[in-house]
């Protein structure tokens, strides 16, 4: 009985595990291996094992890019949470036939090619774009809205908002309306209701949304490349340049490993903080 | 006026669904039930008082001051929900302390008032539990304590017992009544359970299809229902269509099929008028001996069905004109001889024959 069930489980899991092993674990292992090999301009990498790639990374420039990457990830997550919460609440409480349309609109950014999506932003934020034209019309000087860090955050926020809203919405839907009404009846205004009831009860959704947004934004490539300009570069852009321009695969691999570690570290810290926070608001 | 006054409260959902105009009062310390089937507007009325729905017209006053326009959190009316609506992430203590903390009371006062409230609902020693660790009855007590801790001007209860099993329901019913009496709080209680309404209330507001059918004490509602709906909804009833054969100030004779029934009520009916006759099953008496024969309302019939209910016996008796009455008898007053097919004679006192305006059966 147990063995038969074991076999069924194995057969069902095998395809997924095979794909993950072949296309995730093996390449990841390869990256780790290549990251300690020596760079060769002619043969890309050579066997002598070295720590040079990692040593090279500990340079103010690369550390600066790492910090920029983490900062953009954190700010994007925060902006998505602030913008996404009211939206998620609205959608979770929407009892209307328009809900389907609203959800469709919400995930539209994910269905549009990133290049088209970003060219949209260029039209809006560019030097001759809509915003600057409007500012000019009311007598303000033109401002640089593109090719800086806020521009990258704007682009990423648009793309990643659904990743925040969908889990949050699911979490808010599980809070009975009567619990909200009970809070109001006991004297809670809108802010107290949010702070003391909605936020603690939707925290699991907020945590998963934040993890998704953070991990996707920190590995962004196209958005910073097209909206960040020369100054705002993220680790993904560095890896891309090293792989395709310099052909320095060992160094690119080292950067990738660092990115992985940074992502993991931030997530672990975040999850731990959230667990402590959750305990503090009285979860069992 | 002290207490609650609802005047011409109207809530329109669409042209077809309108609640109101509803008007009733609850004097200070009074227990008033809103009773009716689902969809009759009782919960809407309660939610308008709590401020979760906005009345389209009418006024709601507590101690003379209008609540209209105030948001729910400024109304100072306590609401107990059908599904308890406790905060799952907070302990029992924190649930009860919720409103006090919002009002920024000092910690010592909060501790004292939470303790008092939990003592009132007989729930001591569970402060540190979470709602998920409590039984339904205990959760309902926490919900009650959470309201009472704030000492609201008005206590609103929305079918608070309907999720409990029968035994617990009867127990909680008695406790709610005792508590409300002791605290002297004005209470508005929404229920579809006529037994609850009869047992708990000082006044019952019977509602149907968005309207108030009748307002009265439990005895008035049961004994002298004004409409067929009220008679039918509250208690068991035999409702028969008849017409007035003769009417004088203290004696009305009504023809129901081939039978003629005498009623001592109904000074406001005229000869020839169609009426609905109400006879409560437990007011019909079975006559055994031939020498005990009242002058009127003697009906000879045949038992067609007997249902044994333990305390009571429910007997269906059919008369010559295929007219049938349900009769409720004390099981202890009967014996095995009362079986289908048995010939019986029943008597109904003229005071127990009530006349209601004839109405087409719509509910």
Coordinates of C-alpha atoms in Angstrom, one line a residue:
Chain A
X1 CA 0.0 0.0 0.0
X2 CA 2.6 2.5 1.1
X3 CA 5.0 1.5 -1.6
X4 CA 2.3 1.7 -4.2
X5 CA 1.5 5.2 -3.0
X6 CA 5.2 6.0 -3.0
X7 CA 5.4 4.9 -6.6
X8 CA 2.5 7.0 -7.6
X9 CA 4.0 10.0 -5.9
X10 CA 7.3 9.3 -7.6
X11 CA 5.7 9.0 -11.1
X12 CA 3.8 12.3 -10.5
X13 CA 6.8 14.2 -9.2
X14 CA 9.4 12.8 -11.7
X15 CA 8.7 15.1 -14.6
X16 CA 8.7 18.3 -12.5
X17 CA 11.8 17.2 -10.6
X18 CA 13.6 16.3 -13.9
X19 CA 12.9 19.7 -15.4
X20 CA 14.0 21.4 -12.2
X21 CA 17.2 19.3 -12.0
X22 CA 18.2 19.7 -15.6
X23 CA 17.3 23.3 -16.1
X24 CA 17.7 24.8 -12.7
X25 CA 20.1 22.8 -10.4
X26 CA 22.6 21.8 -13.1
X27 CA 23.0 25.3 -14.6
X28 CA 23.1 26.8 -11.1
X29 CA 25.9 24.3 -10.2
X30 CA 27.7 25.2 -13.4
X31 CA 27.5 28.9 -12.6
X32 CA 29.0 28.2 -9.2
X33 CA 31.7 26.1 -10.8
X34 CA 32.5 28.6 -13.6
X35 CA 32.6 31.4 -11.0
X36 CA 35.8 30.0 -9.5
X37 CA 37.6 29.4 -12.9
X38 CA 40.0 31.7 -14.6
X39 CA 38.9 34.1 -17.3
X40 CA 40.6 33.7 -20.7
X41 CA 40.0 36.2 -23.5
X42 CA 40.3 33.4 -26.1
X43 CA 38.8 30.3 -24.4
X44 CA 36.3 32.1 -22.1
X45 CA 37.3 30.0 -19.0
X46 CA 40.2 27.9 -18.0
X47 CA 40.6 25.3 -15.3
X48 CA 42.9 26.9 -12.8
X49 CA 40.7 27.5 -9.7
X50 CA 40.8 31.1 -8.4
X51 CA 39.1 33.5 -6.1
X52 CA 40.0 36.4 -8.4
X53 CA 36.4 36.8 -9.7
X54 CA 35.1 37.4 -6.2
X55 CA 38.0 39.6 -5.2
X56 CA 37.3 41.7 -8.3
X57 CA 33.7 42.1 -7.1
X58 CA 34.8 43.7 -3.8
X59 CA 35.4 47.0 -5.5
X60 CA 33.5 50.2 -4.8
X61 CA 31.9 50.2 -8.2
X62 CA 30.4 46.7 -8.0
X63 CA 29.5 47.0 -4.4
X64 CA 27.7 50.3 -5.3
X65 CA 25.8 48.5 -8.0
X66 CA 24.8 45.8 -5.5
X67 CA 23.5 48.4 -3.1
X68 CA 21.6 50.2 -5.9
X69 CA 20.1 46.8 -6.9
X70 CA 19.0 46.0 -3.3
X71 CA 17.7 49.6 -2.8
X72 CA 15.6 49.5 -6.1
X73 CA 14.2 46.2 -5.0
X74 CA 13.3 47.4 -1.5
X75 CA 11.8 50.7 -2.8
X76 CA 9.8 49.0 -5.5
X77 CA 8.5 46.5 -2.9
X78 CA 7.5 49.4 -0.7
X79 CA 5.8 51.4 -3.5
X80 CA 4.0 48.3 -4.7
X81 CA 2.7 47.6 -1.1
X82 CA 1.5 51.2 -0.6
X83 CA -0.1 51.4 -4.0
X84 CA -1.3 47.8 -4.0
X85 CA -3.0 47.6 -0.7
X86 CA -5.9 49.9 -1.4
X87 CA -6.3 48.3 -4.8
X88 CA -6.3 44.8 -3.4
X89 CA -8.8 45.8 -0.7
X90 CA -11.1 47.3 -3.3
X91 CA -10.9 44.3 -5.6
X92 CA -11.3 41.8 -2.6
X93 CA -14.5 43.6 -1.6
X94 CA -15.8 44.2 -5.1
X95 CA -19.1 42.4 -5.6
X96 CA -19.8 43.3 -9.2
X97 CA -19.7 41.8 -12.6
X98 CA -16.9 44.2 -13.4
X99 CA -14.5 42.2 -11.2
X100 CA -13.4 40.1 -14.1
X101 CA -12.6 43.2 -16.2
X102 CA -10.7 44.7 -13.2
X103 CA -8.6 41.6 -12.8
X104 CA -7.8 41.6 -16.5
X105 CA -6.7 45.2 -16.3
X106 CA -4.6 44.4 -13.3
X107 CA -2.6 41.8 -15.1
X108 CA -2.4 43.6 -18.4
X109 CA 1.1 44.9 -17.8
X110 CA 2.3 41.3 -17.6
X111 CA 0.8 40.5 -20.9
X112 CA 2.4 43.3 -22.8
X113 CA 5.9 42.9 -24.1
X114 CA 8.4 44.7 -21.8
X115 CA 9.8 46.6 -24.7
X116 CA 6.4 48.0 -25.7
X117 CA 5.5 48.7 -22.1
X118 CA 8.7 50.6 -21.6
X119 CA 8.5 52.6 -24.8
X120 CA 5.1 53.7 -23.4
X121 CA 6.9 55.1 -20.5
X122 CA 9.5 56.8 -22.7
X123 CA 6.6 58.6 -24.5
X124 CA 5.2 59.7 -21.1
X125 CA 8.3 60.6 -19.2
X126 CA 10.8 61.6 -22.0
X127 CA 12.2 65.1 -22.4
X128 CA 9.6 65.8 -25.0
X129 CA 7.1 63.5 -23.3
X130 CA 3.6 64.1 -22.1
X131 CA 4.5 65.0 -18.5
X132 CA 7.1 67.6 -19.6
X133 CA 4.8 69.0 -22.2
X134 CA 2.2 69.5 -19.5
X135 CA 4.7 71.0 -17.1
X136 CA 5.9 73.3 -19.9
X137 CA 2.4 74.4 -20.7
X138 CA 1.8 75.6 -17.2
X139 CA 5.2 77.4 -17.2
X140 CA 7.5 75.0 -15.4
X141 CA 11.0 74.0 -16.5
X142 CA 11.5 70.6 -18.1
X143 CA 12.7 68.0 -15.7
X144 CA 14.6 64.8 -16.3
X145 CA 12.2 62.0 -15.6
X146 CA 14.0 59.2 -17.4
X147 CA 17.3 57.5 -17.0
X148 CA 17.5 57.7 -13.3
X149 CA 16.6 55.4 -10.3
X150 CA 13.1 56.7 -9.8
X151 CA 12.3 55.9 -13.4
X152 CA 13.4 52.3 -12.9
X153 CA 11.2 52.1 -9.8
X154 CA 8.3 53.4 -11.8
X155 CA 8.8 50.9 -14.6
X156 CA 9.2 48.0 -12.2
X157 CA 6.2 49.0 -10.1
X158 CA 4.0 49.0 -13.1
X159 CA 5.2 45.6 -14.0
X160 CA 5.1 44.0 -10.6
X161 CA 2.0 45.5 -9.0
X162 CA -0.1 42.5 -9.9
X163 CA 2.4 40.3 -8.0
X164 CA 1.6 42.3 -4.9
X165 CA -2.1 42.8 -5.4
X166 CA -3.1 39.2 -6.2
X167 CA -1.8 37.5 -3.0
X168 CA -3.0 40.5 -0.9
X169 CA -6.4 40.3 -2.4
X170 CA -6.7 36.6 -1.6
X171 CA -5.6 37.3 2.0
X172 CA -8.1 40.2 2.4
X173 CA -10.9 38.0 0.9
X174 CA -10.6 35.6 3.8
X175 CA -11.3 38.4 6.3
X176 CA -15.0 38.2 7.0
X177 CA -16.8 41.5 6.4
X178 CA -18.5 41.1 9.8
X179 CA -15.1 41.3 11.4
X180 CA -14.5 44.6 9.8
X181 CA -17.9 45.8 10.8
X182 CA -17.3 44.6 14.4
X183 CA -14.2 46.8 14.5
X184 CA -16.1 49.8 13.2
X185 CA -18.9 49.1 15.7
X186 CA -16.4 49.1 18.5
X187 CA -15.2 52.5 17.5
X188 CA -12.5 52.0 14.9
X189 CA -12.1 54.6 12.3
X190 CA -10.6 53.8 8.9
X191 CA -7.0 54.0 10.1
X192 CA -7.5 52.0 13.3
X193 CA -9.4 49.4 11.2
X194 CA -6.5 49.1 8.8
X195 CA -3.8 49.1 11.5
X196 CA -5.5 46.8 14.1
X197 CA -7.5 44.4 12.0
X198 CA -6.9 44.4 8.3
X199 CA -3.1 44.6 8.3
X200 CA -2.5 41.9 10.9
X201 CA -5.0 39.6 9.3
X202 CA -3.7 40.1 5.7
X203 CA -0.1 40.0 6.7
X204 CA 0.5 36.5 5.1
X205 CA -0.7 38.0 1.7
X206 CA 1.5 41.0 2.2
X207 CA 4.5 38.8 3.0
X208 CA 4.1 36.6 -0.1
X209 CA 3.4 39.7 -2.3
X210 CA 6.5 41.5 -1.0
X211 CA 8.7 38.4 -1.6
X212 CA 7.5 38.0 -5.1
X213 CA 7.9 41.7 -6.0
X214 CA 11.3 41.9 -4.3
X215 CA 12.8 38.8 -5.9
X216 CA 11.6 39.7 -9.4
X217 CA 12.6 43.3 -9.2
X218 CA 16.1 42.6 -7.9
X219 CA 16.8 40.4 -10.9
X220 CA 15.4 43.0 -13.4
X221 CA 17.2 43.4 -16.6
X222 CA 15.2 45.1 -19.4
X223 CA 13.6 47.8 -17.3
X224 CA 16.9 49.2 -15.8
X225 CA 18.6 48.8 -19.2
X226 CA 16.0 50.9 -21.0
X227 CA 14.8 53.3 -18.2
X228 CA 17.9 53.5 -16.0
X229 CA 20.4 55.1 -18.3
X230 CA 24.1 54.8 -17.8
X231 CA 24.1 55.7 -14.1
X232 CA 21.4 53.4 -12.8
X233 CA 22.6 49.9 -13.4
X234 CA 21.6 46.8 -11.6
X235 CA 23.4 43.5 -11.1
X236 CA 21.4 42.0 -13.9
X237 CA 22.8 44.5 -16.3
X238 CA 26.3 43.8 -15.2
X239 CA 25.9 40.1 -15.7
X240 CA 24.4 40.7 -19.1
X241 CA 27.3 42.9 -20.2
X242 CA 29.9 40.5 -18.8
X243 CA 28.3 37.5 -20.6
X244 CA 27.5 39.1 -24.0
X245 CA 30.0 42.0 -24.3
X246 CA 33.1 41.1 -22.4
X247 CA 32.6 37.4 -22.7
X248 CA 33.9 37.1 -19.1
X249 CA 31.8 34.2 -18.0
X250 CA 33.7 33.5 -14.8
X251 CA 33.1 37.0 -13.5
X252 CA 29.5 37.0 -14.7
X253 CA 29.0 33.8 -12.8
X254 CA 30.5 35.3 -9.7
X255 CA 28.2 38.3 -9.9
X256 CA 25.2 35.9 -10.4
X257 CA 26.3 34.0 -7.2
X258 CA 26.5 37.3 -5.3
X259 CA 23.1 38.3 -6.5
X260 CA 21.7 35.0 -5.4
X261 CA 23.2 35.3 -2.0
X262 CA 22.1 38.9 -1.6
X263 CA 18.5 38.0 -2.6
X264 CA 18.5 35.0 -0.2
X265 CA 19.9 37.1 2.6
X266 CA 17.4 39.9 2.3
X267 CA 14.5 37.4 2.0
X268 CA 15.7 35.5 5.1
X269 CA 15.9 38.7 7.1
X270 CA 12.6 39.8 5.9
X271 CA 10.8 36.6 6.7
X272 CA 12.3 36.5 10.1
X273 CA 11.2 40.1 10.8
X274 CA 7.8 39.3 9.6
X275 CA 7.5 36.3 11.9
X276 CA 8.5 38.4 14.9
X277 CA 6.1 41.1 13.8
X278 CA 3.3 38.6 13.4
X279 CA 3.9 37.2 16.8
X280 CA 3.8 40.8 18.2
X281 CA 0.4 41.5 16.7
X282 CA -0.9 38.4 18.5
X283 CA -0.9 35.6 16.0
X284 CA -0.5 32.2 17.6
Chain B
X1 CA -37.6 60.3 24.9
X2 CA -35.0 58.0 26.5
X3 CA -34.3 54.8 24.5
X4 CA -34.6 54.2 20.8
X5 CA -37.0 55.6 18.4
X6 CA -37.1 54.6 14.8
X7 CA -39.4 56.7 12.6
X8 CA -40.4 55.9 9.0
X9 CA -37.1 54.2 8.3
X10 CA -36.9 53.4 4.6
X11 CA -34.2 51.6 2.7
X12 CA -34.6 51.1 -1.1
X13 CA -32.6 48.5 -2.8
X14 CA -34.5 48.7 -6.1
X15 CA -38.0 49.5 -7.1
X16 CA -39.0 45.9 -6.2
X17 CA -37.1 45.6 -2.9
X18 CA -37.9 48.2 -0.4
X19 CA -37.7 48.0 3.4
X20 CA -40.0 50.3 5.3
X21 CA -41.3 52.6 6.3
X22 CA -40.6 51.0 9.6
X23 CA -41.4 52.7 12.9
X24 CA -41.1 51.5 16.4
X25 CA -39.8 52.5 19.8
X26 CA -37.9 50.9 22.6
X27 CA -38.1 52.6 25.9
X28 CA -35.0 52.7 28.0
X29 CA -34.2 49.2 29.4
X30 CA -36.8 47.6 27.1
X31 CA -36.0 44.4 25.2
X32 CA -37.5 44.7 21.7
X33 CA -37.4 41.9 19.1
X34 CA -37.6 42.3 15.4
X35 CA -39.2 39.1 14.3
X36 CA -39.9 37.9 10.8
X37 CA -38.9 35.4 8.1
X38 CA -35.7 35.9 6.2
X39 CA -35.9 38.9 3.8
X40 CA -38.5 40.7 5.9
X41 CA -36.1 43.6 6.5
X42 CA -35.3 43.0 10.1
X43 CA -31.6 42.8 9.6
X44 CA -31.6 45.8 7.3
X45 CA -33.4 47.8 10.0
X46 CA -30.7 46.7 12.6
X47 CA -27.9 47.5 10.2
X48 CA -29.4 51.0 9.6
X49 CA -29.4 51.5 13.4
X50 CA -25.7 50.4 13.6
X51 CA -24.9 52.6 10.6
X52 CA -23.7 49.9 8.2
X53 CA -26.5 50.8 5.8
X54 CA -27.8 54.2 5.1
X55 CA -31.5 54.8 5.4
X56 CA -33.0 56.5 2.3
X57 CA -35.5 58.2 4.5
X58 CA -36.7 58.3 8.1
X59 CA -35.0 59.0 11.4
X60 CA -33.3 57.0 14.1
X61 CA -33.0 58.6 17.5
X62 CA -31.3 57.4 20.6
X63 CA -32.2 59.3 23.8
X64 CA -33.6 62.0 21.6
X65 CA -30.5 62.5 19.4
X66 CA -30.6 61.5 15.8
X67 CA -28.0 58.9 14.6
X68 CA -28.6 59.8 11.0
X69 CA -25.4 60.8 9.2
X70 CA -23.1 59.5 12.0
X71 CA -20.5 56.9 10.8
X72 CA -20.8 53.5 12.5
X73 CA -17.8 54.0 14.8
X74 CA -19.3 57.2 16.3
X75 CA -22.7 55.7 17.1
X76 CA -22.0 54.1 20.5
X77 CA -24.3 51.2 19.9
X78 CA -23.0 47.7 20.5
X79 CA -23.7 45.1 17.9
X80 CA -23.5 41.3 18.5
X81 CA -23.1 39.4 15.2
X82 CA -24.7 36.1 14.2
X83 CA -21.2 34.7 13.4
X84 CA -19.7 36.3 16.4
X85 CA -17.1 38.3 14.3
X86 CA -14.4 38.0 16.8
X87 CA -10.9 39.1 15.9
X88 CA -9.1 35.8 15.1
X89 CA -5.6 37.3 15.7
X90 CA -6.4 38.6 19.2
X91 CA -6.8 36.8 22.4
X92 CA -10.1 36.9 24.4
X93 CA -8.7 39.7 26.6
X94 CA -7.6 41.7 23.5
X95 CA -10.9 41.2 21.8
X96 CA -12.8 42.5 24.8
X97 CA -10.2 45.3 25.3
X98 CA -10.4 46.4 21.6
X99 CA -12.9 49.2 22.0
X100 CA -11.4 50.4 25.2
X101 CA -7.9 50.6 23.7
X102 CA -9.3 52.6 20.8
X103 CA -10.7 55.0 23.3
X104 CA -7.2 55.2 24.9
X105 CA -8.4 54.2 28.4
X106 CA -5.6 53.7 31.0
X107 CA -4.3 50.1 31.2
X108 CA -5.6 49.6 34.7
X109 CA -9.1 50.7 33.7
X110 CA -9.0 48.4 30.7
X111 CA -8.0 45.4 32.8
X112 CA -10.7 46.1 35.2
X113 CA -13.5 46.6 32.7
X114 CA -12.5 43.6 30.6
X115 CA -12.5 41.5 33.8
X116 CA -15.9 42.8 34.7
X117 CA -17.3 42.1 31.2
X118 CA -15.9 38.6 31.1
X119 CA -17.3 38.0 34.6
X120 CA -20.8 39.2 33.4
X121 CA -20.8 36.6 30.7
X122 CA -19.4 34.0 33.0
X123 CA -16.2 33.6 31.1
X124 CA -13.4 33.9 33.6
X125 CA -9.9 32.4 33.1
X126 CA -10.0 32.2 29.3
X127 CA -8.4 35.6 28.7
X128 CA -5.3 34.3 27.0
X129 CA -7.1 32.0 24.6
X130 CA -7.6 32.7 20.9
X131 CA -11.2 32.6 19.5
X132 CA -10.3 29.4 17.5
X133 CA -9.7 27.7 20.8
X134 CA -13.2 28.4 22.1
X135 CA -16.5 26.6 21.5
X136 CA -19.4 28.4 19.7
X137 CA -21.1 29.3 22.9
X138 CA -17.9 30.7 24.5
X139 CA -17.3 32.7 21.3
X140 CA -20.7 34.2 21.6
X141 CA -20.1 35.1 25.2
X142 CA -16.8 36.9 24.1
X143 CA -18.7 38.8 21.5
X144 CA -21.3 39.9 24.1
X145 CA -18.6 40.8 26.6
X146 CA -16.8 42.8 23.8
X147 CA -19.9 44.9 23.4
X148 CA -20.8 45.2 27.1
X149 CA -17.2 46.4 28.1
X150 CA -17.9 49.6 26.2
X151 CA -21.2 50.2 28.0
X152 CA -23.1 51.2 24.8
X153 CA -26.3 53.2 24.9
X154 CA -28.0 50.5 23.0
X155 CA -27.4 46.8 22.5
X156 CA -28.1 45.3 19.0
X157 CA -28.2 41.6 18.6
X158 CA -28.4 40.1 15.1
X159 CA -29.6 36.5 15.5
X160 CA -26.9 35.8 18.1
X161 CA -28.1 32.3 18.9
X162 CA -28.8 30.9 15.6
X163 CA -25.4 29.2 15.2
X164 CA -25.7 27.4 18.5
X165 CA -27.3 24.0 19.1
X166 CA -30.7 23.8 20.7
X167 CA -29.7 23.2 24.3
X168 CA -27.1 25.9 24.4
X169 CA -29.5 28.2 22.6
X170 CA -32.0 27.9 25.4
X171 CA -29.4 28.4 28.0
X172 CA -27.9 31.5 26.3
X173 CA -31.4 32.8 25.7
X174 CA -32.0 32.8 29.5
X175 CA -28.7 34.3 30.2
X176 CA -29.1 37.1 27.7
X177 CA -32.4 38.0 29.2
X178 CA -31.1 37.9 32.7
X179 CA -28.1 40.1 31.7
X180 CA -30.2 42.6 29.9
X181 CA -32.5 42.9 32.8
X182 CA -29.7 43.3 35.3
X183 CA -27.8 45.9 33.2
X184 CA -31.1 47.7 32.2
X185 CA -29.7 48.1 28.7
X186 CA -32.1 48.8 25.9
X187 CA -31.8 45.9 23.5
X188 CA -32.9 45.3 19.9
X189 CA -32.9 41.7 19.0
X190 CA -33.3 40.4 15.5
X191 CA -34.6 36.8 15.1
X192 CA -36.6 34.6 12.9
X193 CA -37.3 32.3 15.9
X194 CA -40.7 33.1 17.3
X195 CA -39.9 31.1 20.5
X196 CA -36.9 33.3 21.2
X197 CA -38.9 36.4 20.5
X198 CA -41.7 35.3 22.8
X199 CA -39.4 34.3 25.6
X200 CA -37.1 37.3 25.6
X201 CA -39.0 40.3 24.6
X202 CA -40.9 43.1 26.3
X203 CA -42.2 44.1 22.8
X204 CA -42.1 42.3 19.5
X205 CA -42.1 44.0 16.2
X206 CA -43.4 41.4 13.7
X207 CA -42.1 42.2 10.2
X208 CA -43.0 40.9 6.8
X209 CA -41.9 41.9 3.3
X210 CA -40.2 45.1 4.6
X211 CA -43.2 46.2 6.6
X212 CA -44.2 46.2 10.2
X213 CA -47.1 43.8 10.6
X214 CA -47.8 44.3 14.3
X215 CA -46.1 45.6 17.4
X216 CA -47.1 44.3 20.8
X217 CA -46.1 42.4 23.9
X218 CA -45.5 38.7 23.4
X219 CA -49.0 38.0 24.8
X220 CA -50.7 40.5 22.5
X221 CA -48.9 39.1 19.5
X222 CA -49.8 35.5 20.3
X223 CA -53.4 36.1 21.6
X224 CA -54.6 38.8 19.4
X225 CA -52.7 38.8 16.1
X226 CA -54.0 41.5 13.8
X227 CA -53.2 39.9 10.5
X228 CA -53.2 36.4 9.1
X229 CA -49.5 36.6 8.6
X230 CA -48.8 37.2 12.3
X231 CA -51.2 34.5 13.3
X232 CA -49.6 32.1 10.9
X233 CA -46.0 33.0 11.7
X234 CA -46.3 33.0 15.5
X235 CA -47.2 29.7 17.1
X236 CA -49.2 26.9 15.4
X237 CA -52.5 27.9 14.1
X238 CA -55.7 26.7 12.4
X239 CA -56.6 29.3 9.9
X240 CA -60.0 28.8 8.3
X241 CA -61.8 31.0 5.7
X242 CA -65.3 31.9 6.7
X243 CA -68.0 34.5 6.5
X244 CA -69.9 36.3 9.2
X245 CA -73.5 34.9 9.6
X246 CA -74.6 37.2 12.4
X247 CA -72.8 39.9 14.4
X248 CA -73.7 41.5 17.7
X249 CA -71.4 43.4 20.1
X250 CA -70.4 40.3 22.1
X251 CA -71.3 37.4 19.9
X252 CA -70.3 36.7 16.3
X253 CA -71.4 33.6 14.4
X254 CA -69.2 32.6 11.5
X255 CA -69.9 30.0 8.9
X256 CA -67.0 27.9 8.0
X257 CA -68.1 25.5 5.3
X258 CA -71.0 23.6 6.9
X259 CA -69.9 24.4 10.4
X260 CA -70.9 27.4 12.4
X261 CA -68.6 28.8 15.0
X262 CA -69.3 31.3 17.7
X263 CA -66.7 33.9 18.6
X264 CA -66.8 36.4 21.5
X265 CA -64.4 38.7 19.7
X266 CA -64.8 40.9 16.7
X267 CA -67.0 43.8 17.5
X268 CA -65.9 45.5 14.3
X269 CA -67.3 42.9 11.8
X270 CA -70.5 43.1 9.8
X271 CA -72.8 40.4 8.7
X272 CA -71.8 38.9 5.4
X273 CA -68.2 39.9 5.7
X274 CA -65.4 37.4 4.8
X275 CA -63.1 36.7 7.7
X276 CA -60.2 34.4 8.6
X277 CA -60.9 32.3 11.7
X278 CA -57.9 31.6 13.9
X279 CA -58.0 28.7 16.4
X280 CA -54.9 27.8 18.3
X281 CA -54.4 24.0 18.4
X282 CA -53.8 23.9 22.1
X283 CA -57.1 25.8 22.8
X284 CA -59.2 23.1 21.2
X285 CA -60.6 20.7 23.8
X286 CA -61.6 17.1 23.5
X287 CA -64.9 16.2 25.1
X288 CA -65.2 12.7 26.6
X289 CA -68.5 12.6 28.6
X290 CA -71.8 13.3 27.1
X291 CA -73.1 15.2 30.0
X292 CA -70.6 18.0 29.8
X293 CA -72.0 19.8 26.8
X294 CA -71.6 23.5 26.2
X295 CA -74.1 25.3 24.1
X296 CA -72.0 26.2 21.1
X297 CA -68.9 25.3 19.1
X298 CA -69.3 21.6 19.5
X299 CA -67.9 19.7 16.6
X300 CA -68.2 16.0 15.9
X301 CA -65.3 14.6 13.8
X302 CA -63.0 11.7 13.2
X303 CA -59.3 11.4 14.1
X304 CA -57.2 11.0 10.9
X305 CA -53.7 11.2 12.4
X306 CA -52.0 11.2 15.7
X307 CA -48.4 12.4 16.2
X308 CA -46.8 11.7 19.5
X309 CA -44.4 14.5 20.5
X310 CA -43.5 13.3 24.0
X311 CA -45.0 16.2 26.0
X312 CA -47.8 16.8 23.6
X313 CA -49.9 14.9 21.2
X314 CA -50.8 16.5 17.8
X315 CA -54.1 15.2 16.6
X316 CA -55.6 15.9 13.2
X317 CA -59.4 15.8 13.3
X318 CA -61.5 15.9 10.2
X319 CA -65.1 17.1 10.2
X320 CA -68.0 16.2 7.9
X321 CA -67.4 19.0 5.5
X322 CA -63.8 17.8 5.0
X323 CA -62.8 20.6 7.2
X324 CA -59.8 19.7 9.3
X325 CA -58.3 21.1 12.6
X326 CA -55.0 20.4 14.2
X327 CA -55.5 19.9 17.9
X328 CA -52.7 19.8 20.4
X329 CA -53.3 17.9 23.6
X330 CA -51.2 17.1 26.6
X331 CA -50.0 13.6 26.1
X332 CA -50.7 12.8 29.7
X333 CA -54.4 13.6 29.3
X334 CA -54.9 11.1 26.5
X335 CA -54.7 7.3 26.1
X336 CA -54.3 4.7 23.4
X337 CA -57.9 4.9 22.4
X338 CA -57.2 8.2 20.7
X339 CA -56.1 6.6 17.4
X340 CA -56.9 7.3 13.7
X341 CA -60.5 6.4 13.0
X342 CA -61.8 7.2 16.5
X343 CA -64.9 9.4 16.6
X344 CA -64.3 12.5 18.8
X345 CA -66.2 15.6 19.8
X346 CA -64.2 18.8 20.2
X347 CA -65.2 22.1 21.8
X348 CA -63.7 25.5 21.3
X349 CA -64.5 28.3 23.7
X350 CA -65.9 31.3 22.0
X351 CA -63.1 33.4 23.5
X352 CA -60.6 31.2 21.6
X353 CA -62.2 31.8 18.2
X354 CA -60.4 34.8 16.8
X355 CA -61.5 36.7 13.7
X356 CA -58.9 38.3 11.4
X357 CA -59.5 40.2 8.3
X358 CA -59.7 37.9 5.3
X359 CA -56.7 38.0 3.1
X360 CA -55.4 36.1 0.2
X361 CA -52.7 33.7 1.2
X362 CA -49.5 35.2 -0.2
X363 CA -46.7 34.4 2.2

